[in-house]
Amino acid sequence: MKKTLFKKLKTTQLIVVTLLCSMALTSCLFDSDDNGLESWLSDRGLPSSYQVQTLTINNIKPASVRVDFDTLPKSADVNAVLGRVSNLSHDLVLDFAYSDTTFMKKMSSSDTAGAFLVLSWLRTFYNAKQYPSDSLPFDDDVDVTVSWKLETNSKDSYKTYFNKITKVADSTWYKDLLEWESDGSADTVVNMKRVKNDTATSIHLDLPSALVKELKKVKGSAHLQLRLSAPKATRLYRFYGDASSTYPPSLVLFSDSTTYMKPTPTPFRMANILKNEEECPECAILHGGGLFDSLVVEIPPEPILEALSEFYGDEFPFTKGDSTDVRQIVVHAQITMARDDSKGSNELGYPIQIVTGSYIDSADQRYLDTADLRYRRMERYRLDTAVILSEGHQNLIFHDGDSLTLQLSYGFRDFLNKASDGRGMKFSMRIGWPFLQEKMTVYKDTIITTKTKVISAKGDTTYKTKNDTLYRYFSYFDYARYDFSTAMENPMTLKLWLASKREDEK
């Protein structure tokens, strides 16, 4: 074997270099030539003998692709959804507890008793200036199935009974919803009418007569769980959850047209239950909307190690001694893949970020992935100013162009430094936020101040100041769907930025 091209660095030196290299980079990392990073390292106190070089490796194909679909019910305490979109149906479950013996006696003896559910539109979403104007208005009659579980208690006080119910942890309740067995169900129709900036704040969903009949029998305290399903809906409808102090859902019980239960019961928790309706659940398909779907991709080590061996002019990795080849520090890495938006769907029409995380070694047992004893570390996104200004951010789907570029610096740094153990490079992809400023290089919300000259009738001049905020993301998720089959079937390109120190260079 040829003489190694690096002097061995002590472990502490390697840690320091790695930490320094993981700091936020300026745009010169991308905009300059291969030697541009040398001055960047030097400015931060690293030896000037470290070279900056790039290595591009073409024709990489994944060794494996796994879809982790997020099936656990989600909290709907803040934003609640009902309907179907992107091959996912979303049921809404509301958990009520109430007690009013006097009113329920009136209700039980009334021939005109009834009940309805009030759901308030998520107006901050529908009336947002970023909400696409062509998505409203809509006026839909939606078939809704209402199923329920009803438990009553006439022995304990309401406080004691309520405390007993709420001792069930939310996480336990979510898991129990996966095995939902109702006491009854019935179909109803509700009109979903929404116009932008409409004064209408809510919809009223009449509860089935079979449920009203059961509610009239309640004596003492009641625990009612309502599940709403709309599997034939053609869109998703968004409402305020119970955490809203202004517009929480409410259960309205009445014994006649003027006698209502007061106060009106509101749910103490809510959840959304998801159903995956994909014909190919194992295909490389991701769903968005605050879900935790992930696409786990593993890159084989052979083409990368072969390219590095050719790059350095001797065998890579170096496997003698402590088996740690430290001839390079990966300061930045990105992988580019083919992209086909035609197989995807989204509600809002904005580009959407793809968020990445890499599986790396962990000294903390809490974060271990039981499959390979590594944990997922989310990658930091670094700006490529020149490309963003001309073409926009490259980590977006539903965006101009036919490629997707993901940054995977943490993962490839770990992979190259531990390559001697034969590992592959594994990373995950998730759908993030709708992106509003495709060609904006300031990666945060920005306040823009404008001054307007005002001249009074007397000729006095004053200035009127107005502040507008330029938002980076839309503050609500898009319930999107994206098929990455094309990306996974076609070759990918890896580009590495390497900070190197050669033994014969001073």
Short mmCIF file of N, CA, C and O in Angstrom, two decimals, residues 144-185:
data_model
loop_
_atom_site.label_atom_id
_atom_site.label_comp_id
_atom_site.label_asym_id
_atom_site.label_seq_id
_atom_site.Cartn_x
_atom_site.Cartn_y
_atom_site.Cartn_z
N VAL A 144 -71.59 12.02 6.05
CA VAL A 144 -70.78 11.81 7.26
C VAL A 144 -71.37 10.66 8.05
O VAL A 144 -72.58 10.61 8.29
N THR A 145 -70.52 9.73 8.43
CA THR A 145 -70.93 8.65 9.33
C THR A 145 -70.55 9.04 10.75
O THR A 145 -69.40 9.37 11.02
N VAL A 146 -71.53 9.01 11.64
CA VAL A 146 -71.31 9.32 13.05
C VAL A 146 -71.39 8.01 13.83
O VAL A 146 -72.40 7.30 13.78
N SER A 147 -70.32 7.67 14.52
CA SER A 147 -70.34 6.52 15.42
C SER A 147 -69.99 7.01 16.82
O SER A 147 -69.37 8.06 16.98
N TRP A 148 -70.40 6.24 17.83
CA TRP A 148 -70.24 6.76 19.18
C TRP A 148 -70.01 5.65 20.20
O TRP A 148 -70.33 4.48 19.98
N LYS A 149 -69.42 6.08 21.31
CA LYS A 149 -69.32 5.27 22.52
C LYS A 149 -69.89 6.11 23.66
O LYS A 149 -69.52 7.27 23.83
N LEU A 150 -70.80 5.52 24.40
CA LEU A 150 -71.46 6.26 25.48
C LEU A 150 -71.40 5.46 26.77
O LEU A 150 -71.81 4.31 26.82
N GLU A 151 -70.86 6.09 27.80
CA GLU A 151 -70.78 5.48 29.12
C GLU A 151 -71.41 6.43 30.12
O GLU A 151 -71.22 7.64 30.05
N THR A 152 -72.19 5.90 31.06
CA THR A 152 -72.84 6.75 32.06
C THR A 152 -72.45 6.32 33.46
O THR A 152 -72.02 5.18 33.69
N ASN A 153 -72.62 7.24 34.40
CA ASN A 153 -72.29 6.97 35.79
C ASN A 153 -73.23 7.77 36.68
O ASN A 153 -73.36 8.99 36.54
N SER A 154 -73.91 7.09 37.57
CA SER A 154 -74.85 7.76 38.47
C SER A 154 -74.43 7.62 39.93
O SER A 154 -75.15 8.09 40.82
N LYS A 155 -73.28 7.00 40.18
CA LYS A 155 -72.83 6.79 41.56
C LYS A 155 -71.86 7.87 42.01
O LYS A 155 -72.05 8.51 43.04
N ASP A 156 -70.79 8.06 41.24
CA ASP A 156 -69.77 9.02 41.63
C ASP A 156 -70.18 10.44 41.27
O ASP A 156 -71.00 10.67 40.38
N SER A 157 -69.59 11.39 41.96
CA SER A 157 -69.79 12.79 41.60
C SER A 157 -69.16 13.03 40.24
O SER A 157 -68.28 12.29 39.79
N TYR A 158 -69.60 14.12 39.58
CA TYR A 158 -69.06 14.41 38.26
C TYR A 158 -67.55 14.65 38.34
O TYR A 158 -66.80 14.20 37.48
N LYS A 159 -67.10 15.34 39.38
CA LYS A 159 -65.67 15.62 39.51
C LYS A 159 -64.87 14.33 39.63
O LYS A 159 -63.84 14.16 38.96
N THR A 160 -65.36 13.41 40.47
CA THR A 160 -64.66 12.13 40.63
C THR A 160 -64.66 11.35 39.33
O THR A 160 -63.64 10.76 38.92
N TYR A 161 -65.81 11.36 38.66
CA TYR A 161 -65.94 10.61 37.40
C TYR A 161 -65.05 11.22 36.32
O TYR A 161 -64.35 10.50 35.59
N PHE A 162 -65.04 12.55 36.23
CA PHE A 162 -64.23 13.21 35.22
C PHE A 162 -62.73 12.95 35.46
O PHE A 162 -61.97 12.71 34.52
N ASN A 163 -62.32 13.02 36.71
CA ASN A 163 -60.91 12.75 37.03
C ASN A 163 -60.52 11.33 36.63
O ASN A 163 -59.40 11.09 36.16
N LYS A 164 -61.42 10.40 36.81
CA LYS A 164 -61.15 9.01 36.42
C LYS A 164 -60.95 8.90 34.91
O LYS A 164 -60.03 8.20 34.44
N ILE A 165 -61.79 9.58 34.16
CA ILE A 165 -61.69 9.53 32.69
C ILE A 165 -60.39 10.15 32.20
O ILE A 165 -59.69 9.60 31.36
N THR A 166 -60.07 11.31 32.75
CA THR A 166 -58.90 12.05 32.25
C THR A 166 -57.58 11.47 32.73
O THR A 166 -56.51 11.92 32.28
N LYS A 167 -57.60 10.51 33.64
CA LYS A 167 -56.36 9.85 34.05
C LYS A 167 -55.81 8.97 32.94
O LYS A 167 -54.64 8.59 32.97
N VAL A 168 -56.66 8.64 31.98
CA VAL A 168 -56.18 7.88 30.82
C VAL A 168 -55.32 8.82 29.97
O VAL A 168 -55.80 9.85 29.49
N ALA A 169 -54.05 8.49 29.84
CA ALA A 169 -53.12 9.37 29.11
C ALA A 169 -53.55 9.50 27.65
O ALA A 169 -54.13 8.58 27.07
N ASP A 170 -53.25 10.66 27.06
CA ASP A 170 -53.61 10.89 25.67
C ASP A 170 -52.98 9.83 24.76
O ASP A 170 -53.64 9.33 23.83
N SER A 171 -51.72 9.48 25.01
CA SER A 171 -51.05 8.49 24.16
C SER A 171 -51.75 7.15 24.23
O SER A 171 -51.87 6.45 23.21
N THR A 172 -52.23 6.78 25.41
CA THR A 172 -52.99 5.52 25.56
C THR A 172 -54.31 5.61 24.81
O THR A 172 -54.73 4.65 24.15
N TRP A 173 -54.97 6.75 24.93
CA TRP A 173 -56.25 6.96 24.24
C TRP A 173 -56.07 6.85 22.73
O TRP A 173 -56.87 6.21 22.04
N TYR A 174 -54.99 7.47 22.18
CA TYR A 174 -54.73 7.39 20.75
C TYR A 174 -54.59 5.94 20.29
O TYR A 174 -55.15 5.53 19.26
N LYS A 175 -53.83 5.14 21.05
CA LYS A 175 -53.64 3.73 20.68
C LYS A 175 -54.96 2.96 20.74
O LYS A 175 -55.23 2.12 19.89
N ASP A 176 -55.79 3.26 21.76
CA ASP A 176 -57.07 2.57 21.88
C ASP A 176 -58.00 2.88 20.71
O ASP A 176 -58.85 2.05 20.35
N LEU A 177 -57.84 4.06 20.12
CA LEU A 177 -58.70 4.42 18.99
C LEU A 177 -58.47 3.54 17.77
O LEU A 177 -59.35 3.42 16.91
N LEU A 178 -57.30 2.91 17.70
CA LEU A 178 -57.02 2.01 16.58
C LEU A 178 -57.92 0.78 16.61
O LEU A 178 -58.09 0.10 15.60
N GLU A 179 -58.47 0.46 17.77
CA GLU A 179 -59.37 -0.69 17.92
C GLU A 179 -60.77 -0.21 18.29
O GLU A 179 -61.42 -0.74 19.17
N TRP A 180 -61.22 0.79 17.60
CA TRP A 180 -62.52 1.42 17.87
C TRP A 180 -63.66 0.43 17.68
O TRP A 180 -63.83 -0.15 16.61
N GLU A 181 -64.44 0.23 18.71
CA GLU A 181 -65.66 -0.58 18.65
C GLU A 181 -66.79 0.28 19.19
O GLU A 181 -66.89 0.51 20.39
N SER A 182 -67.66 0.73 18.30
CA SER A 182 -68.68 1.70 18.68
C SER A 182 -69.90 1.01 19.29
O SER A 182 -70.16 -0.17 19.08
N ASP A 183 -70.67 1.82 20.04
CA ASP A 183 -71.96 1.36 20.55
C ASP A 183 -73.05 1.52 19.51
O ASP A 183 -74.13 0.91 19.63
N GLY A 184 -72.79 2.32 18.50
CA GLY A 184 -73.77 2.52 17.44
C GLY A 184 -73.23 3.48 16.41
O GLY A 184 -72.24 4.18 16.64
N SER A 185 -73.86 3.50 15.22
CA SER A 185 -73.45 4.43 14.17
C SER A 185 -74.63 4.71 13.26
O SER A 185 -75.57 3.90 13.17
#
